[in-house]
Amino acid sequence: MAEQSLTPENLESYSTEAISNFSKAIEDFADVITEIKSEDANIAVFNSIYVMIDGRKRRLAELGFFDESKKKEISEFPTSIGVITSESGAVIKDIIHRVSDRFPTKLLIYPSNVQGEKCLDDIIRGIEYFNIKKDNSVDVIIIARGGGSLEDLMPFNEELLVKKIFESKIPIVSAVGHETDYTLCDLVSDLRAPTPSAAVEMILPNRKEILIRLLDSESKLKKIFAHFFDNHK
């Protein structure tokens, strides 16, 4: 292939293309730097939040808020359950379904925001609602919401909520987020469930298992009585 000779015209074309490519590379490099700075800023924010939560956890732990000895006992057969959660969405539907399937029990639902500015106040009012009003007294309270970001779950790390849960006369089950999500609400509650559905399974007996045990006991009693009467004819 014959070499293309350089002329003033194609030299100018090469120069223009090189400058254009160089400018594009500079722009791409600047975008990368901006993205790195943005990621660094986000990491710094998350780190500061984690440090704040960890400091709060240590301080509240020293004051005894998370002591196992101060956990309230949950009834083995609760007759009524209070639920503080959003009245819309999958969480409340899952809880209602699991209660109905496992061991039908009276449910009292306190509608609450589970993220955002109103979340903290709503949940605190829900705990007060079940504790103060005798007509709405329940055997156990479930605080529930689905998974979310660290920012979404921040209300459940607030000191005011920790203290309100600790002061509750009614046992409280924390069912906040997914299994890998941990909040201060989990630590202070009387029981921590990995998911809202799991909370129901942990506090309610399984009626099918109870029925099987009853039938088994009935069968054993029949055998005992049959053996007794056979020996005393």
XYZ file of N, CA, C and O in Angstrom, residues 101-231:
524
model
N -53.462 -17.589 58.601
C -53.035 -18.947 58.245
C -52.463 -19.700 59.440
O -52.664 -20.913 59.568
N -51.774 -18.986 60.321
C -51.059 -19.651 61.416
C -51.929 -19.874 62.650
O -52.038 -20.984 63.155
N -52.537 -18.792 63.147
C -53.358 -18.896 64.349
C -54.236 -17.648 64.429
O -53.805 -16.623 64.948
N -55.459 -17.694 63.886
C -56.324 -16.505 63.837
C -56.396 -15.798 65.181
O -56.776 -16.383 66.192
N -56.001 -14.539 65.179
C -55.902 -13.745 66.405
C -56.383 -12.333 66.112
O -56.245 -11.839 64.992
N -56.933 -11.676 67.116
C -57.403 -10.306 66.955
C -56.239 -9.371 66.624
O -55.220 -9.357 67.312
N -56.388 -8.594 65.547
C -55.368 -7.633 65.136
C -55.906 -6.213 65.262
O -57.008 -5.918 64.804
N -55.127 -5.339 65.897
C -55.453 -3.915 65.944
C -54.332 -3.175 65.220
O -53.168 -3.278 65.614
N -54.695 -2.472 64.162
C -53.678 -1.826 63.326
C -53.667 -0.322 63.567
O -54.716 0.337 63.492
N -52.477 0.202 63.866
C -52.303 1.649 64.001
C -51.565 2.128 62.750
O -50.366 1.868 62.586
N -52.289 2.843 61.841
C -51.657 3.298 60.593
C -50.534 4.303 60.885
O -50.709 5.236 61.663
N -49.395 4.089 60.251
C -48.241 4.941 60.508
C -47.400 5.107 59.244
O -47.310 4.190 58.419
N -46.800 6.284 59.112
C -45.756 6.439 58.111
C -44.557 5.611 58.580
O -44.239 5.593 59.772
N -43.888 4.943 57.675
C -42.737 4.127 58.068
C -41.431 4.656 57.464
O -40.396 3.990 57.533
N -41.491 5.855 56.905
C -40.296 6.570 56.495
C -40.667 8.038 56.294
O -41.839 8.392 56.211
N -39.656 8.869 56.275
C -39.918 10.294 56.091
C -40.044 11.052 57.399
O -39.865 10.505 58.492
N -40.387 12.319 57.296
C -40.412 13.221 58.444
C -41.433 12.834 59.509
O -41.214 13.046 60.698
N -42.576 12.277 59.095
C -43.646 11.956 60.050
C -43.478 10.587 60.701
O -44.211 10.253 61.638
N -42.533 9.799 60.206
C -42.384 8.414 60.667
C -42.163 8.313 62.174
O -42.867 7.577 62.862
N -41.183 9.044 62.695
C -40.830 8.948 64.111
C -42.018 9.288 65.008
O -42.350 8.538 65.935
N -42.669 10.410 64.748
C -43.815 10.827 65.565
C -44.962 9.826 65.478
O -45.619 9.532 66.481
N -45.207 9.299 64.281
C -46.300 8.333 64.101
C -46.074 7.076 64.929
O -46.989 6.576 65.598
N -44.878 6.550 64.885
C -44.594 5.304 65.599
C -44.657 5.518 67.114
O -45.195 4.686 67.848
N -44.130 6.638 67.574
C -44.194 6.950 69.008
C -45.642 7.073 69.458
O -46.030 6.541 70.510
N -46.466 7.744 68.652
C -47.893 7.867 69.000
C -48.577 6.506 68.983
O -49.483 6.243 69.785
N -48.152 5.627 68.080
C -48.730 4.286 68.022
C -48.430 3.494 69.287
O -49.309 2.810 69.831
N -47.202 3.587 69.773
C -46.828 2.891 71.017
C -47.637 3.446 72.183
O -48.146 2.690 73.027
N -47.775 4.769 72.236
C -48.569 5.402 73.296
C -50.038 4.990 73.202
O -50.690 4.749 74.230
N -50.538 4.903 71.989
C -51.942 4.530 71.754
C -52.273 3.180 72.385
O -53.281 3.021 73.083
N -51.418 2.198 72.174
C -51.675 0.863 72.716
C -51.400 0.783 74.211
O -52.013 -0.025 74.918
N -50.486 1.611 74.711
C -50.130 1.558 76.126
C -51.111 2.308 77.022
O -51.366 1.894 78.150
N -51.657 3.418 76.520
C -52.479 4.297 77.363
C -53.945 3.874 77.393
O -54.562 3.810 78.454
N -54.508 3.561 76.234
C -55.938 3.280 76.162
C -56.241 1.828 76.498
O -55.802 0.913 75.810
N -56.999 1.621 77.571
C -57.313 0.267 78.023
C -58.152 -0.492 77.007
O -58.016 -1.702 76.853
N -59.024 0.224 76.304
C -59.880 -0.433 75.323
C -59.067 -0.993 74.158
O -59.529 -1.890 73.446
N -57.883 -0.431 73.945
C -57.060 -0.862 72.823
C -55.835 -1.661 73.289
O -54.856 -1.795 72.564
N -55.911 -2.153 74.511
C -54.782 -2.906 75.057
C -54.577 -4.204 74.277
O -55.537 -4.883 73.897
N -53.320 -4.524 74.019
C -52.981 -5.744 73.293
C -51.907 -6.499 74.084
O -51.294 -5.955 75.005
N -51.679 -7.753 73.720
C -50.681 -8.561 74.419
C -49.267 -8.305 73.913
O -48.287 -8.511 74.629
N -49.166 -7.886 72.672
C -47.856 -7.632 72.074
C -48.029 -6.650 70.913
O -49.089 -6.591 70.291
N -46.976 -5.872 70.651
C -46.989 -4.887 69.562
C -45.912 -5.257 68.551
O -44.779 -5.578 68.926
N -46.266 -5.206 67.267
C -45.289 -5.401 66.195
C -45.076 -4.061 65.488
O -46.043 -3.436 65.042
N -43.825 -3.613 65.411
C -43.471 -2.448 64.596
C -42.869 -2.997 63.311
O -41.853 -3.699 63.347
N -43.508 -2.713 62.174
C -43.096 -3.378 60.941
C -42.957 -2.431 59.754
O -43.710 -1.465 59.617
N -41.988 -2.743 58.921
C -41.831 -2.117 57.612
C -40.901 -2.995 56.776
O -40.152 -3.822 57.315
N -40.941 -2.813 55.462
C -40.067 -3.575 54.580
C -38.656 -2.997 54.579
O -38.335 -2.105 55.361
N -37.828 -3.528 53.710
C -36.439 -3.071 53.631
C -36.334 -1.661 53.084
O -37.301 -1.095 52.569
N -35.157 -1.094 53.207
C -34.942 0.259 52.713
C -33.494 0.668 52.861
O -32.666 -0.083 53.389
N -33.194 1.850 52.401
C -31.836 2.376 52.498
C -31.546 2.812 53.933
O -32.450 2.876 54.780
N -30.293 3.116 54.187
C -29.905 3.612 55.512
C -30.700 4.862 55.858
O -31.156 5.033 56.995
N -30.884 5.704 54.882
C -31.635 6.950 55.103
C -33.093 6.645 55.441
O -33.683 7.274 56.333
N -33.684 5.658 54.740
C -35.082 5.287 54.997
C -35.277 4.758 56.417
O -36.324 4.971 57.039
N -34.254 4.057 56.912
C -34.372 3.404 58.224
C -33.897 4.281 59.385
O -33.961 3.842 60.545
N -33.463 5.499 59.097
C -32.931 6.366 60.145
C -33.903 6.640 61.293
O -33.482 6.707 62.455
N -35.212 6.801 61.047
C -36.132 7.016 62.181
C -36.072 5.894 63.222
O -36.333 6.129 64.399
N -35.708 4.694 62.786
C -35.656 3.554 63.698
C -34.337 3.503 64.476
O -34.124 2.586 65.271
N -33.486 4.497 64.243
C -32.248 4.645 65.009
C -32.300 5.856 65.942
O -31.298 6.184 66.580
N -33.467 6.488 66.009
C -33.588 7.698 66.820
C -33.697 7.358 68.315
O -34.384 6.402 68.702
N -33.051 8.157 69.133
C -33.029 7.925 70.578
C -34.418 8.017 71.188
O -34.755 7.266 72.114
N -35.249 8.924 70.690
C -36.614 9.068 71.220
C -37.402 7.764 71.074
O -38.146 7.367 71.976
N -37.245 7.105 69.937
C -37.963 5.847 69.707
C -37.402 4.742 70.596
O -38.172 3.934 71.152
N -36.086 4.700 70.747
C -35.462 3.702 71.618
C -36.034 3.810 73.034
O -36.425 2.805 73.649
N -36.113 5.027 73.540
C -36.616 5.246 74.902
C -38.094 4.898 75.019
O -38.538 4.341 76.028
N -38.865 5.211 73.980
C -40.304 4.916 74.016
C -40.548 3.407 74.001
O -41.427 2.896 74.718
N -39.785 2.670 73.216
C -39.908 1.208 73.186
C -39.513 0.620 74.543
O -40.172 -0.276 75.068
N -38.449 1.154 75.110
C -37.948 0.669 76.403
C -38.989 0.895 77.505
O -39.161 0.052 78.393
N -39.693 2.022 77.435
C -40.672 2.378 78.468
C -42.020 1.684 78.296
O -42.841 1.693 79.209
N -42.260 1.085 77.132
C -43.545 0.436 76.867
C -43.825 -0.671 77.869
O -42.963 -1.497 78.173
N -45.042 -0.694 78.386
C -45.450 -1.755 79.310
C -45.819 -3.029 78.552
O -45.886 -4.108 79.130
N -46.061 -2.868 77.262
C -46.429 -3.996 76.405
C -45.189 -4.446 75.626
O -44.460 -3.615 75.095
N -44.927 -5.747 75.557
C -43.775 -6.222 74.789
C -43.846 -5.771 73.331
O -44.936 -5.726 72.747
N -42.705 -5.452 72.780
C -42.635 -4.968 71.396
C -41.702 -5.843 70.575
O -40.594 -6.173 70.994
N -42.192 -6.204 69.379
C -41.389 -6.966 68.422
C -40.983 -6.020 67.289
O -41.832 -5.356 66.692
N -39.697 -5.958 67.015
C -39.204 -5.135 65.913
C -39.090 -5.996 64.662
O -38.370 -6.997 64.644
N -39.822 -5.615 63.613
C -39.753 -6.319 62.329
C -39.502 -5.272 61.252
O -40.351 -4.993 60.414
N -38.322 -4.686 61.319
C -37.983 -3.543 60.467
C -36.941 -3.950 59.428
O -35.857 -4.415 59.785
N -37.292 -3.771 58.153
C -36.342 -4.039 57.084
C -36.208 -5.512 56.765
O -37.040 -6.340 57.134
N -35.126 -5.830 56.043
C -34.836 -7.215 55.696
C -33.957 -7.839 56.775
O -33.554 -7.181 57.724
N -33.635 -9.103 56.572
C -32.871 -9.849 57.578
C -31.522 -9.208 57.869
O -31.021 -9.260 58.992
N -30.915 -8.591 56.847
C -29.582 -8.003 57.025
C -29.618 -6.586 57.594
O -28.568 -6.034 57.919
N -30.810 -6.009 57.698
C -30.937 -4.650 58.235
C -31.011 -4.691 59.762
O -31.831 -5.414 60.326
N -30.154 -3.899 60.412
C -30.184 -3.810 61.878
C -30.300 -2.342 62.290
O -29.603 -1.485 61.742
N -31.194 -2.080 63.249
C -31.376 -0.725 63.758
C -31.350 -0.758 65.281
O -31.418 -1.833 65.887
N -31.301 0.408 65.895
C -31.354 0.483 67.358
C -32.715 0.015 67.874
O -32.827 -0.475 68.993
N -33.720 0.167 67.044
C -35.064 -0.333 67.366
C -35.015 -1.842 67.590
O -35.671 -2.375 68.495
N -34.217 -2.553 66.798
C -34.065 -3.998 66.959
C -33.431 -4.339 68.302
O -33.827 -5.301 68.965
N -32.435 -3.554 68.677
C -31.671 -3.853 69.892
C -32.478 -3.638 71.170
O -32.331 -4.381 72.138
N -33.328 -2.624 71.177
C -34.080 -2.299 72.399
C -35.377 -3.099 72.507
O -35.893 -3.297 73.601
N -35.887 -3.569 71.385
C -37.159 -4.298 71.413
C -37.021 -5.605 72.169
O -35.928 -6.137 72.354
N -38.147 -6.138 72.600
C -38.144 -7.372 73.389
C -37.881 -8.602 72.521
O -37.486 -9.646 73.014
N -38.100 -8.445 71.212
C -37.810 -9.516 70.266
C -37.542 -8.888 68.915
O -38.233 -7.970 68.499
N -36.528 -9.392 68.234
C -36.215 -8.901 66.896
C -36.538 -9.978 65.873
O -36.103 -11.119 65.996
N -37.359 -9.632 64.867
C -37.712 -10.573 63.807
C -37.039 -10.124 62.511
O -36.988 -8.933 62.216
N -36.524 -11.051 61.722
C -35.826 -10.663 60.485
C -36.731 -10.045 59.433
O -36.279 -9.249 58.608
N -38.033 -10.405 59.458
C -39.014 -9.846 58.513
C -40.365 -9.732 59.222
O -40.592 -10.394 60.246
N -41.284 -8.932 58.692
C -42.626 -8.845 59.288
C -43.349 -10.191 59.353
O -43.993 -10.506 60.353
N -43.237 -10.999 58.292
C -43.889 -12.314 58.300
C -43.288 -13.213 59.367
O -44.005 -13.958 60.051
N -41.973 -13.122 59.532
C -41.299 -13.926 60.554
C -41.741 -13.521 61.954
O -41.795 -14.358 62.861
N -42.075 -12.241 62.135
C -42.539 -11.774 63.452
C -43.789 -12.529 63.875
O -43.924 -12.950 65.030
N -44.716 -12.709 62.937
C -45.951 -13.445 63.240
C -45.624 -14.888 63.604
O -46.169 -15.448 64.565
N -44.727 -15.504 62.844
C -44.367 -16.896 63.091
C -43.671 -17.070 64.440
O -43.779 -18.132 65.060
N -42.971 -16.045 64.888
C -42.223 -16.138 66.142
C -43.100 -15.947 67.376
O -42.776 -16.442 68.456
N -44.223 -15.236 67.226
C -45.042 -14.956 68.413
C -46.352 -15.740 68.449
O -47.004 -15.786 69.499
N -46.727 -16.351 67.337
C -47.970 -17.123 67.315
C -47.672 -18.609 67.124
O -46.811 -18.977 66.314
N -48.382 -19.464 67.857
C -48.212 -20.909 67.641
C -48.801 -21.308 66.298
O -49.603 -20.574 65.714
N -48.418 -22.468 65.832
C -48.953 -22.996 64.580
C -50.130 -23.914 64.900
O -49.962 -24.971 65.503
N -51.338 -23.513 64.510
C -52.532 -24.281 64.892
C -52.519 -25.691 64.300
O -53.062 -26.623 64.894
N -51.876 -25.851 63.143
C -51.805 -27.176 62.523
C -50.950 -28.112 63.371
O -51.289 -29.285 63.554
N -49.832 -27.576 63.885
C -48.967 -28.386 64.752
C -49.681 -28.713 66.068
O -49.549 -29.822 66.593
N -50.438 -27.734 66.589
C -51.194 -27.966 67.832
C -52.236 -29.061 67.625
O -52.402 -29.948 68.470
N -52.910 -29.009 66.480
C -53.935 -30.015 66.173
C -53.310 -31.404 66.070
O -53.863 -32.384 66.586
N -52.143 -31.489 65.439
C -51.457 -32.779 65.313
C -51.085 -33.323 66.687
O -51.273 -34.512 66.971
N -50.585 -32.441 67.557
C -50.214 -32.865 68.907
C -51.432 -33.314 69.702
O -51.386 -34.293 70.470
N -52.555 -32.610 69.540
C -53.784 -32.979 70.246
C -54.298 -34.346 69.790
O -54.721 -35.176 70.600
N -54.264 -34.558 68.467
C -54.714 -35.844 67.936
C -53.804 -36.966 68.405
O -54.266 -38.081 68.708
N -52.504 -36.673 68.474
C -51.550 -37.670 68.950
C -51.803 -37.998 70.427
O -51.772 -39.168 70.837
N -52.075 -36.932 71.214
C -52.363 -37.137 72.645
C -53.654 -37.919 72.825
O -53.752 -38.796 73.697
N -54.651 -37.614 71.994
C -55.921 -38.335 72.060
C -55.723 -39.812 71.769
O -56.280 -40.681 72.450
N -54.894 -40.089 70.756
C -54.622 -41.479 70.393
C -53.917 -42.216 71.536
O -54.258 -43.378 71.848
N -52.964 -41.565 72.175
C -52.243 -42.185 73.290
C -53.166 -42.443 74.473
O -53.089 -43.486 75.133
N -54.075 -41.470 74.752
C -55.015 -41.645 75.854
C -55.964 -42.813 75.600
O -56.295 -43.593 76.519
N -56.400 -42.943 74.362
C -57.297 -44.051 74.017
C -56.605 -45.387 74.252
O -57.212 -46.343 74.758
N -55.332 -45.461 73.892
C -54.575 -46.697 74.086
C -54.394 -46.999 75.578
O -54.481 -48.149 76.013
N -54.143 -45.934 76.359
C -53.970 -46.104 77.809
C -55.258 -46.613 78.445
O -55.246 -47.558 79.258
N -56.397 -45.982 78.077
C -57.687 -46.409 78.640
C -58.041 -47.834 78.190
O -58.557 -48.640 78.981
N -57.750 -48.137 76.926
C -58.054 -49.479 76.421
C -57.234 -50.516 77.161
O -57.759 -51.590 77.548
N -55.959 -50.215 77.375
C -55.083 -51.123 78.111
C -55.554 -51.284 79.566
O -55.542 -52.387 80.122
N -55.989 -50.174 80.158
C -56.463 -50.208 81.553
C -57.695 -51.089 81.701
O -57.773 -51.945 82.601
N -58.684 -50.908 80.797
C -59.917 -51.669 80.903
C -59.709 -53.137 80.561
O -60.371 -54.026 81.117
N -58.769 -53.405 79.659
C -58.481 -54.784 79.326
C -57.898 -55.553 80.513
O -58.159 -56.750 80.697
N -57.134 -54.813 81.324
C -56.497 -55.436 82.493
C -57.398 -55.476 83.718
O -57.021 -56.052 84.764
